[in-house]
mmCIF file of C-alpha atoms in Angstrom:
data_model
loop_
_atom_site.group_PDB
_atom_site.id
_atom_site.type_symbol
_atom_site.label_atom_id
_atom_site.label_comp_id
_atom_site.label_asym_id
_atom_site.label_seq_id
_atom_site.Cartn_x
_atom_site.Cartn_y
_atom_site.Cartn_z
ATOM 1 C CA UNK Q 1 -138.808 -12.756 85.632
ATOM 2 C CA UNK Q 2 -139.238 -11.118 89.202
ATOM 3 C CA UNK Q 3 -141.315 -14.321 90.352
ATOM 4 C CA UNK Q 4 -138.626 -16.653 88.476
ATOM 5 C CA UNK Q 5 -135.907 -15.053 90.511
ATOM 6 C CA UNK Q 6 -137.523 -15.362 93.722
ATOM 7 C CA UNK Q 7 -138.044 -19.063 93.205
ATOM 8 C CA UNK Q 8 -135.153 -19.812 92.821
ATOM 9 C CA UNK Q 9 -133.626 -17.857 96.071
ATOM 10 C CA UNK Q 10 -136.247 -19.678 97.721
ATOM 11 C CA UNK Q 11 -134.860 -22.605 96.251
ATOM 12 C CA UNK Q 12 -131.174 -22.192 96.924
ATOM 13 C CA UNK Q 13 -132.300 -21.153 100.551
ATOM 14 C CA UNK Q 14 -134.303 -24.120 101.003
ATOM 15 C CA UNK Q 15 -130.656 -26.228 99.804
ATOM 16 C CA UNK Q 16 -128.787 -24.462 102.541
ATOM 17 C CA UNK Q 17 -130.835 -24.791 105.033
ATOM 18 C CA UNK Q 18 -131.439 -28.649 104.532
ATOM 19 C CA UNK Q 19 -127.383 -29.181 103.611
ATOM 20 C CA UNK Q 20 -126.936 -27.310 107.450
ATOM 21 C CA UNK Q 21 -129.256 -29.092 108.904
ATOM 22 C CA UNK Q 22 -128.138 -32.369 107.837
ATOM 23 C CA UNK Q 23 -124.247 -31.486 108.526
ATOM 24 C CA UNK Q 24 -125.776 -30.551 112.320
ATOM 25 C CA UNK Q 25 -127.464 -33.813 112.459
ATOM 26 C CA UNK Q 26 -124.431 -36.219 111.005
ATOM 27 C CA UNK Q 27 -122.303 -33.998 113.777
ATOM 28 C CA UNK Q 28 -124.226 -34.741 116.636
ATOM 29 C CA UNK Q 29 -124.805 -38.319 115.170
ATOM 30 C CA UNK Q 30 -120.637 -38.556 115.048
ATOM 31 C CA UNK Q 31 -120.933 -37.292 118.992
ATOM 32 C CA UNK Q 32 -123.120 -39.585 120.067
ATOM 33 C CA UNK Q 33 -121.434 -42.440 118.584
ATOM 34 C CA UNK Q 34 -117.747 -41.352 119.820
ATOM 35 C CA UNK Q 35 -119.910 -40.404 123.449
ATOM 36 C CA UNK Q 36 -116.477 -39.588 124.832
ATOM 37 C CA UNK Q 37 -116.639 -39.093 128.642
ATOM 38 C CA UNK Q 38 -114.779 -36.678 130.361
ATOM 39 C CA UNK Q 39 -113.504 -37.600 133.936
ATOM 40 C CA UNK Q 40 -111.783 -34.985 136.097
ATOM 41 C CA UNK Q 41 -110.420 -35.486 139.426
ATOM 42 C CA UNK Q 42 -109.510 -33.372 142.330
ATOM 43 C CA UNK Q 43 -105.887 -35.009 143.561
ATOM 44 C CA UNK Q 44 -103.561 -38.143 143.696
ATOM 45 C CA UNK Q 45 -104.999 -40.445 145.823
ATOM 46 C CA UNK Q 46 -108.695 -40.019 143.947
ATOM 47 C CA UNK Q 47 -106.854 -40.011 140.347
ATOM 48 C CA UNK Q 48 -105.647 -43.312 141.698
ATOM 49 C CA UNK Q 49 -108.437 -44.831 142.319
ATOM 50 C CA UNK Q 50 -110.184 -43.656 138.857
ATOM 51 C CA UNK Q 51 -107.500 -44.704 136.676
ATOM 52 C CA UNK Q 52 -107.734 -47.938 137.796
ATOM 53 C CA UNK Q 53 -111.653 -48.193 137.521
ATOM 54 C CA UNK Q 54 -111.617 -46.768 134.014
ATOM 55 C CA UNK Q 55 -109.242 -49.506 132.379
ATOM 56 C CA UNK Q 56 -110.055 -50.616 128.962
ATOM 57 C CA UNK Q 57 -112.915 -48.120 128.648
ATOM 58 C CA UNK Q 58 -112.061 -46.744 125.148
ATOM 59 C CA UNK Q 59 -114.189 -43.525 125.270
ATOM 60 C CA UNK Q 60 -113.063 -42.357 128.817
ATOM 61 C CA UNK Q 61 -110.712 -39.219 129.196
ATOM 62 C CA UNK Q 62 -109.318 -39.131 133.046
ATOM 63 C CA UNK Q 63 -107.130 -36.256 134.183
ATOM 64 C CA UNK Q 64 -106.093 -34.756 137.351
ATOM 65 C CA UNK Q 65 -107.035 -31.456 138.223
ATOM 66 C CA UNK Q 66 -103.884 -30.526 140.352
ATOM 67 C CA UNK Q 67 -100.395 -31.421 139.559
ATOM 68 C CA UNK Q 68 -99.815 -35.293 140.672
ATOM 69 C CA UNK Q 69 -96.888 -33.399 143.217
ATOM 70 C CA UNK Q 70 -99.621 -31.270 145.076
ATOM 71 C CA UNK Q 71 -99.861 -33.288 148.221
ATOM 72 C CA UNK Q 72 -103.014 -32.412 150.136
ATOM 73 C CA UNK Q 73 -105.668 -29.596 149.052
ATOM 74 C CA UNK Q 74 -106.024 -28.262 152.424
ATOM 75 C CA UNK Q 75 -106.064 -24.000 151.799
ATOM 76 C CA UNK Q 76 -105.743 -25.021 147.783
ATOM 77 C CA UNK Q 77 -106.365 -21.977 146.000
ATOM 78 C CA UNK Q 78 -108.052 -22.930 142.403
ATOM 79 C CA UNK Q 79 -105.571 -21.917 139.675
ATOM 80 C CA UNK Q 80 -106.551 -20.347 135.969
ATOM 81 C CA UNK Q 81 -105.781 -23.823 134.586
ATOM 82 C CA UNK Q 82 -107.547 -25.632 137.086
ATOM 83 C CA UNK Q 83 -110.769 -23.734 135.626
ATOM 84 C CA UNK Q 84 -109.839 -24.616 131.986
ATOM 85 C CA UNK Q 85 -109.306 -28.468 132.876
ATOM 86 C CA UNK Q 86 -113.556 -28.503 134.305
ATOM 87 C CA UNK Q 87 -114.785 -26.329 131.227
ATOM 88 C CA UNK Q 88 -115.115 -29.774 129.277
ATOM 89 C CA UNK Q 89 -115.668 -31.934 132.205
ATOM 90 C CA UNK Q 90 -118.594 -34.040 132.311
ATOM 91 C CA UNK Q 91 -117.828 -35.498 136.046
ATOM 92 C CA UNK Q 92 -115.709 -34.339 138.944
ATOM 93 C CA UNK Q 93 -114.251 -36.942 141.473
ATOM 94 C CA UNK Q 94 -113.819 -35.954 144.701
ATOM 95 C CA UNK Q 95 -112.347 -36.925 148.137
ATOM 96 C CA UNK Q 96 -114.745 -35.069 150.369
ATOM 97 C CA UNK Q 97 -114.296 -35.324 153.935
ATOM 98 C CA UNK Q 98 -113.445 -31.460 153.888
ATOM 99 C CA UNK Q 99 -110.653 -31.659 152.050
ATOM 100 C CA UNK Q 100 -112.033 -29.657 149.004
ATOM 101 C CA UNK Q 101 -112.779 -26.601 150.442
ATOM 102 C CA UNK Q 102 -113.213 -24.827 146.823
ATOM 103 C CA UNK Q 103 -115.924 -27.497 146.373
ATOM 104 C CA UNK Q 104 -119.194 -25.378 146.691
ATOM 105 C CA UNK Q 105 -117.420 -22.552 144.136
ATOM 106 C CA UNK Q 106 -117.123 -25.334 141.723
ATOM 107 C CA UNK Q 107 -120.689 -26.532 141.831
ATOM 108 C CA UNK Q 108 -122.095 -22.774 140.900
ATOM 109 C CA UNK Q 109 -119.743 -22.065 138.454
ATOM 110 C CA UNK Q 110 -120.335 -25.162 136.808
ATOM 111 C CA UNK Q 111 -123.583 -26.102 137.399
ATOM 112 C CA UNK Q 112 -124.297 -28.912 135.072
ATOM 113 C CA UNK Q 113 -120.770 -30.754 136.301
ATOM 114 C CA UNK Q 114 -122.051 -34.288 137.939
ATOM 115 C CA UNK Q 115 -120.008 -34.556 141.257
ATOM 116 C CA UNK Q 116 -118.948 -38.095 142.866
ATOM 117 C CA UNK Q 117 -118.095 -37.732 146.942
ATOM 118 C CA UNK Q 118 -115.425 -40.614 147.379
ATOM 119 C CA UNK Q 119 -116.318 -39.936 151.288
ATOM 120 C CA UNK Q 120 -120.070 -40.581 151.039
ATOM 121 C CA UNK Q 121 -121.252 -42.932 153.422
ATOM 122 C CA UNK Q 122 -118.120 -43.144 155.412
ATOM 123 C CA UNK Q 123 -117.373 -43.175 158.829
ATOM 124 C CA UNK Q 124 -114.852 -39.886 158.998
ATOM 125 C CA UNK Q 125 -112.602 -39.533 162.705
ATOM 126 C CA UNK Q 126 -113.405 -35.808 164.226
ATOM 127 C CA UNK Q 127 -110.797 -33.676 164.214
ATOM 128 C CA UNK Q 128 -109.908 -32.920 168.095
ATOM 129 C CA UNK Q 129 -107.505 -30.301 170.084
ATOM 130 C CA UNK Q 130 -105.915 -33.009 172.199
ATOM 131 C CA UNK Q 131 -105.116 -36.855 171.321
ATOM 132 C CA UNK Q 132 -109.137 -37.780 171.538
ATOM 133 C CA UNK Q 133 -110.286 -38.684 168.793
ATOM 134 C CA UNK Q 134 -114.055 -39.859 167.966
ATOM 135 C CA UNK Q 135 -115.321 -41.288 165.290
ATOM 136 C CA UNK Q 136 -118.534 -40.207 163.662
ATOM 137 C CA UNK Q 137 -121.203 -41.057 161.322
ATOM 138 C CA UNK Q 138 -121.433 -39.024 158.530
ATOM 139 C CA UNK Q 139 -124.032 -40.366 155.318
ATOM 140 C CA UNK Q 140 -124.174 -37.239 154.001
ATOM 141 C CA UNK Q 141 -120.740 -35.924 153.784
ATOM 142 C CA UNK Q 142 -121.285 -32.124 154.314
ATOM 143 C CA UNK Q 143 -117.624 -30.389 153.439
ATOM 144 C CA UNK Q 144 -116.332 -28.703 156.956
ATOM 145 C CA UNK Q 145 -112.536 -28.960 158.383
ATOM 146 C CA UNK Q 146 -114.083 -30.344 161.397
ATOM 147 C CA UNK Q 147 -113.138 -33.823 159.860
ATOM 148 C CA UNK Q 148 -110.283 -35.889 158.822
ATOM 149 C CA UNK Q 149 -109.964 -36.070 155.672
ATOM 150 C CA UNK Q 150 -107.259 -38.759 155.062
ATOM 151 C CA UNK Q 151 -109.072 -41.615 154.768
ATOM 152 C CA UNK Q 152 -107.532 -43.201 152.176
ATOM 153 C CA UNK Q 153 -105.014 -44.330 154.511
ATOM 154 C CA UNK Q 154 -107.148 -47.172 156.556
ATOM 155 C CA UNK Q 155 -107.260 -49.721 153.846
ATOM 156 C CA UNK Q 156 -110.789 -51.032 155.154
ATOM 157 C CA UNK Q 157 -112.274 -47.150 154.444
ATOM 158 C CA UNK Q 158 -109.902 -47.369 150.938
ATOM 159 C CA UNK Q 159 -111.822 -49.899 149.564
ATOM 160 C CA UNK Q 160 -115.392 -47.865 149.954
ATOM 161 C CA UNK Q 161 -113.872 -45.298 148.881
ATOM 162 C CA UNK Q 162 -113.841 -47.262 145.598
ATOM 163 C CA UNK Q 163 -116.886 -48.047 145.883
ATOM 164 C CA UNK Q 164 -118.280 -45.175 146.066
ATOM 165 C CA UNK Q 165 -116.416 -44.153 142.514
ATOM 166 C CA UNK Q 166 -117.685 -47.421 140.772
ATOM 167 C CA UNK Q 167 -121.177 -46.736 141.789
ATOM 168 C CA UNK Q 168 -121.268 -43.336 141.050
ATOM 169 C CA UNK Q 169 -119.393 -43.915 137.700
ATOM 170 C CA UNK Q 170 -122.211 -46.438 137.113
ATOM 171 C CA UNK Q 171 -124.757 -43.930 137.721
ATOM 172 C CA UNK Q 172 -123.511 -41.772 135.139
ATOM 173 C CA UNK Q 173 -122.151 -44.019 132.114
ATOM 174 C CA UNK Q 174 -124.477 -47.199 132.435
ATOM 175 C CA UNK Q 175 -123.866 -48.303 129.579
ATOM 176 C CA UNK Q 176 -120.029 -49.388 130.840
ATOM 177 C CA UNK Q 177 -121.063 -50.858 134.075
ATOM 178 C CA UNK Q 178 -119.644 -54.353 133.736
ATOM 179 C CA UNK Q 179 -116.256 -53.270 133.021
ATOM 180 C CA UNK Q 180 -116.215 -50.958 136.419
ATOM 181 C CA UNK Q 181 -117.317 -53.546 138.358
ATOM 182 C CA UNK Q 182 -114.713 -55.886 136.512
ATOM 183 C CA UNK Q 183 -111.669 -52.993 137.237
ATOM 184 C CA UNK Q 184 -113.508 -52.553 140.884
ATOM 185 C CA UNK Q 185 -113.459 -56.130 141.988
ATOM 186 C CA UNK Q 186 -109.731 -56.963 140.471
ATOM 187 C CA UNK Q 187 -108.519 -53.657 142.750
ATOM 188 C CA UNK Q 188 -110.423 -54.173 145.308
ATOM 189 C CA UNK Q 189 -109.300 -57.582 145.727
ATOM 190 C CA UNK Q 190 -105.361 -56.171 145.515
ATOM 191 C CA UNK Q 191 -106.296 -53.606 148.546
ATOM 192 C CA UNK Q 192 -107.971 -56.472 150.206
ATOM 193 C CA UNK Q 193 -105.143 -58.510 150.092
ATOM 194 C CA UNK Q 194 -102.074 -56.533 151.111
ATOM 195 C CA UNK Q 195 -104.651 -54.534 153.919
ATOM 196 C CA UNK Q 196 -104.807 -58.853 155.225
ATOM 197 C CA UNK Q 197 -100.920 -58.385 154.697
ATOM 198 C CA UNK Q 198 -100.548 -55.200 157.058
ATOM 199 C CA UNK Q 199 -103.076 -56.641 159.881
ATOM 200 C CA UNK Q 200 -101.178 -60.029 160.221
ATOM 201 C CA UNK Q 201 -97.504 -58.194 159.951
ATOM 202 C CA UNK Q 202 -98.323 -56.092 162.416
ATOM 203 C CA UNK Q 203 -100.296 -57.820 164.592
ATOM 204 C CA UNK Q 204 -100.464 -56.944 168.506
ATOM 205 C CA UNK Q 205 -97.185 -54.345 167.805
ATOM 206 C CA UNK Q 206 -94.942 -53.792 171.063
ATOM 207 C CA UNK Q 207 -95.242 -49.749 170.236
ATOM 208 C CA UNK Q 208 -98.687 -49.078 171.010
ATOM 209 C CA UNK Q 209 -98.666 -45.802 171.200
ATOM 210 C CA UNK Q 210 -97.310 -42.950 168.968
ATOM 211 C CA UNK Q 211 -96.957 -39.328 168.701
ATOM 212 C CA UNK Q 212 -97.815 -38.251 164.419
ATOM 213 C CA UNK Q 213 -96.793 -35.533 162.585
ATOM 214 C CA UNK Q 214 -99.107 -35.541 160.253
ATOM 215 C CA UNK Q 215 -103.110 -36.385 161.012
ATOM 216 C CA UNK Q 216 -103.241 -38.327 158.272
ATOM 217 C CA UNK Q 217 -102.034 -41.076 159.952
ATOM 218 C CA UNK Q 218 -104.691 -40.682 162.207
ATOM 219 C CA UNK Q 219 -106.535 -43.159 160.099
ATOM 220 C CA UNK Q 220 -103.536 -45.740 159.915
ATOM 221 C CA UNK Q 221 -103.499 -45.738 163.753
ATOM 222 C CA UNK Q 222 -107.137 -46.719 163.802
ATOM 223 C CA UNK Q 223 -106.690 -49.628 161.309
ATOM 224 C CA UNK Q 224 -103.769 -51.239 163.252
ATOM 225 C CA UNK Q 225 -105.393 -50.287 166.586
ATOM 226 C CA UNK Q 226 -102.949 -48.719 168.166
ATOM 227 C CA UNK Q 227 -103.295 -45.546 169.873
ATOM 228 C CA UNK Q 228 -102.450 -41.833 169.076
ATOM 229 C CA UNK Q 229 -101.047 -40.351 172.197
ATOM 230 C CA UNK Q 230 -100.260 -36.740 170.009
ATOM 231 C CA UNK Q 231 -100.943 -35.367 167.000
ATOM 232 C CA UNK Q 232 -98.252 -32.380 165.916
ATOM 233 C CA UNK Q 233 -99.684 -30.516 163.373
ATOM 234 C CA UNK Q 234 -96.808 -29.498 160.736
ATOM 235 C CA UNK Q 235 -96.974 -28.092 156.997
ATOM 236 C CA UNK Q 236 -94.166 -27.479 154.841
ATOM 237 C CA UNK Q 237 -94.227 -23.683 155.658
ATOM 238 C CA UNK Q 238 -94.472 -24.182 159.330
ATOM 239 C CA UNK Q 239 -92.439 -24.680 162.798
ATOM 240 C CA UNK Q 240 -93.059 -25.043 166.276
ATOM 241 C CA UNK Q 241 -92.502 -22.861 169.203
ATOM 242 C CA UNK Q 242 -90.433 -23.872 171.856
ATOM 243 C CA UNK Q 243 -93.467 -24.261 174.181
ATOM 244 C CA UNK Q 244 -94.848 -26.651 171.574
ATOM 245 C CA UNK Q 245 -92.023 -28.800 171.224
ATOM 246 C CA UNK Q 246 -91.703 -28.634 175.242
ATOM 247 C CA UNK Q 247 -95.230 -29.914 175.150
ATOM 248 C CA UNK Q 248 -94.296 -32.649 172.674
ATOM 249 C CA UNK Q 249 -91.391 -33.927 174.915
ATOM 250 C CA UNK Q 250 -93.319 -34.136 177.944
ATOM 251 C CA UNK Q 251 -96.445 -36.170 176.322
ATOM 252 C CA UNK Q 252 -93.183 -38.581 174.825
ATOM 253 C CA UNK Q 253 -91.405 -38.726 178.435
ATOM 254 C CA UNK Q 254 -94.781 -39.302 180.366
ATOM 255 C CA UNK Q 255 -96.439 -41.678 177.905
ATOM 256 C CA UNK Q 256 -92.401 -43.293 177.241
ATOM 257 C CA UNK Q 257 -93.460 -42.920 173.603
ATOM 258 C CA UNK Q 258 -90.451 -44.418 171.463
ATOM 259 C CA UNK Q 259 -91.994 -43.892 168.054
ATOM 260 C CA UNK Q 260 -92.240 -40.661 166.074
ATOM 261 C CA UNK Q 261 -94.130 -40.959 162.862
ATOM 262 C CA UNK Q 262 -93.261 -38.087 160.347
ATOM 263 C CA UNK Q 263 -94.994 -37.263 156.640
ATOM 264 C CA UNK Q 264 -92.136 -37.380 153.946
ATOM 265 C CA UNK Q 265 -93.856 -34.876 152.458
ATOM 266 C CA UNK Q 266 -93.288 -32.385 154.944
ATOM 267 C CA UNK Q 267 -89.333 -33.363 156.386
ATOM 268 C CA UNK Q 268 -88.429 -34.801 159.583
ATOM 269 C CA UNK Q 269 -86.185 -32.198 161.265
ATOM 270 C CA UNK Q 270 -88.397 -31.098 163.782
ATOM 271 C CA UNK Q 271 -89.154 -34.628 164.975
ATOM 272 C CA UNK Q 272 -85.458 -35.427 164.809
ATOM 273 C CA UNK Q 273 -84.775 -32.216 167.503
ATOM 274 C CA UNK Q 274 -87.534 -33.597 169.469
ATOM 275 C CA UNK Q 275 -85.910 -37.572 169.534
ATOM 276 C CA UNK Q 276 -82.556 -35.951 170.638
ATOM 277 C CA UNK Q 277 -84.350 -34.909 173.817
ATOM 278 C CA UNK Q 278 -86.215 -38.325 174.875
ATOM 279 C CA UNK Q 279 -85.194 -42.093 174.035
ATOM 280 C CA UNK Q 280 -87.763 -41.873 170.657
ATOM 281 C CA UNK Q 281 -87.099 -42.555 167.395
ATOM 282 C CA UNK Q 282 -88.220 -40.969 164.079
ATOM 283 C CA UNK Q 283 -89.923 -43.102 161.072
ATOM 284 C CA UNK Q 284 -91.342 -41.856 158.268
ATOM 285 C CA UNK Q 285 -94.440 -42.410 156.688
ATOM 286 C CA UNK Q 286 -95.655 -41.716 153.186
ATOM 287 C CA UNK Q 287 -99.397 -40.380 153.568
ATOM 288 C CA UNK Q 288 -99.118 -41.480 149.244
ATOM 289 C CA UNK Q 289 -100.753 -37.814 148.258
ATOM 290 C CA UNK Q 290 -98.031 -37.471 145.354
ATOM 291 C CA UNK Q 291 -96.287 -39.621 142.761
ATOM 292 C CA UNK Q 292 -96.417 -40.916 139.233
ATOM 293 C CA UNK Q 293 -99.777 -41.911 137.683
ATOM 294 C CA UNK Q 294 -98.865 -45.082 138.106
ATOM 295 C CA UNK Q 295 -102.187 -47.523 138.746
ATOM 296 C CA UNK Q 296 -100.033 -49.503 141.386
ATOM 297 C CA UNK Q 297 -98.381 -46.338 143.160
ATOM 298 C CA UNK Q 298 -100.776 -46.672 146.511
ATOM 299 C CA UNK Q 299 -100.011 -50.149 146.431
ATOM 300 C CA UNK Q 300 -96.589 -49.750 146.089
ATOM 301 C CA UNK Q 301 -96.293 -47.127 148.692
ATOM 302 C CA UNK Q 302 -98.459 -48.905 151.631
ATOM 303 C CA UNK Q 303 -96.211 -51.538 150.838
ATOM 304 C CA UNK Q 304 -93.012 -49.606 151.702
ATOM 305 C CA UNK Q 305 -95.014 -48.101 154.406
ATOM 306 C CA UNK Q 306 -95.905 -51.278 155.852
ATOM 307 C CA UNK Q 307 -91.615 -52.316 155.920
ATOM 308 C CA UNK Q 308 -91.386 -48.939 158.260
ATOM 309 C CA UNK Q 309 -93.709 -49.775 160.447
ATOM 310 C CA UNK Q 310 -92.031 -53.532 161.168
ATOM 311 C CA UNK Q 311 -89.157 -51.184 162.579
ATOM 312 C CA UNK Q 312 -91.360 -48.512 164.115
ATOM 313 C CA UNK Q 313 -93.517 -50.814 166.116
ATOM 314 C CA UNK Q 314 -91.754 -53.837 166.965
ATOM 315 C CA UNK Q 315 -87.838 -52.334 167.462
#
């Protein structure tokens, strides 16, 4: 009876184990034919470019790590939900450059998290005390606030930025390549078109040289080729002295700069005290690090960027 009884616990067992087994195995069957992918990336102007590339790919899941009205992640502290959004992320997009100072914490913590560097490769202007600037070769982008980070805003350095994010998506989900490089090459070719737009619009401008408020349009200046006489650095939370601003009115009055460029991000009022004093005149510029997740919104916004500047530089 004993031995009867223990054959057929063995048996039971045995069912178990094989019915587990086998719901295990249809599971990770049912995975591997969903094979969703889970795209994260660090801010605006690198969601833009990724939600573009992943069009019409079914299995793809893009989000943005920080809120779409963060503006720039310069001193970004990594929030609680942050964290939660890169617990199921199988790839991180990021600007590099220096702009994602948190990066390195984010590579130990999650260690298996593939990480694309929109900046690899590209050709990053050094950050300087004055108005030189130089520009620098950097293949392999190491992250240090030596650099400017803003390169989405020369068109030219825009579209290898999204190259850089087709290739590396490539890398990691092969199996979809033709449709990046479809979504690449129908982007690329609307950057392509209204960067021809902005170089023949503004050709030879009669303002040559500006003071910015914002270093981001550090890389705008080097696109049209017009020079940066000074760069005021402003954040939201910040003012300047009134030996700064004396500073800024005698580089306008010796240079007889007539064109202020100011981040609408950050307000103009500063600037506006400062054009009260000389004979220049304020225009701002969106550096397009906020707004709707909109697949046109950088178009849309160099667009309207590229109307200012017909004032700015030709009035």
């Amino acid at each position: 009876m004993k031995n009867k009884l223990v054959i057929l616990l063995l048996i039971m067992f045995n069912i178990v184990w094989v019915s587990a087994a086998l719901t295990i195995f249809l599971n990770k069957d049912k995975k591997e034919e969903t094979n969703e992918l889970n795209i994260v990336t660090t801010f605006y102007p690198i969601y833009t470019i990724a939600n573009n590339l992943v069009t019409g790919i079914d299995h793809v899941n893009l989000i943005n790590m920080t809120e779409n009205a963060t503006g720039c992640l310069h001193d970004y502290q990594m929030t609680t939900n942050d964290m939660k959004k890169l617990e199921n992320a199988d790839i991180l997009i990021m600007n590099g450059g220096g702009m994602e100072s948190f990066i390195e914490d984010i590579a130990k913590t999650y260690p298996n998290l593939r990480i694309i560097n929109a900046s690899d490769g590209i050709q990053l202007i050094k950050e300087a005390k004055e108005a030189d600037e130089e520009s620098v070769k950097k293949d392999d982008v190491k992250e240090s606030e030596d650099y400017n980070a803003h390169v989405w805003l020369n068109m030219d350095k825009y579209q290898q930025q999204i190259e850089n994010v087709k290739n590396g998506l490539i890398k990691l989900d092969r199996k979809n390549k033709s449709l990046y490089e479809k979504n690449a090459k129908v982007y690329t070719s609307k950057i392509n078109q209204l960067n021809q737009e902005l170089k023949e619009t503004l050709y030879k401008p009669v303002n040559d040289k500006v003071i910015i408020f914002h270093d981001a349009f550090s890389y705008l200046a080097e696109e049209l080729g017009i020079e940066v006489a000074y760069s005021v650095e402003i954040e939201a939370d910040t003012s300047l002295s009134a030996g700064d601003i004396a500073k800024v009115i005698d580089e306008i009055k010796r240079n007889n700069i007539k064109v202020l460029l100011t981040e609408k991000q950050y307000g103009d009022a500063i600037a506006k005290s400062i054009a009260n004093e000389t004979n220049a005149k304020v225009y701002t510029i969106d550096s397009l690090v906020s707004g709707k997740p909109d697949k046109d919104s950088y178009i849309n916004g160099m667009k309207k960027n590229i109307e200012v500047l017909k004032k700015a530089l030709y009035e």
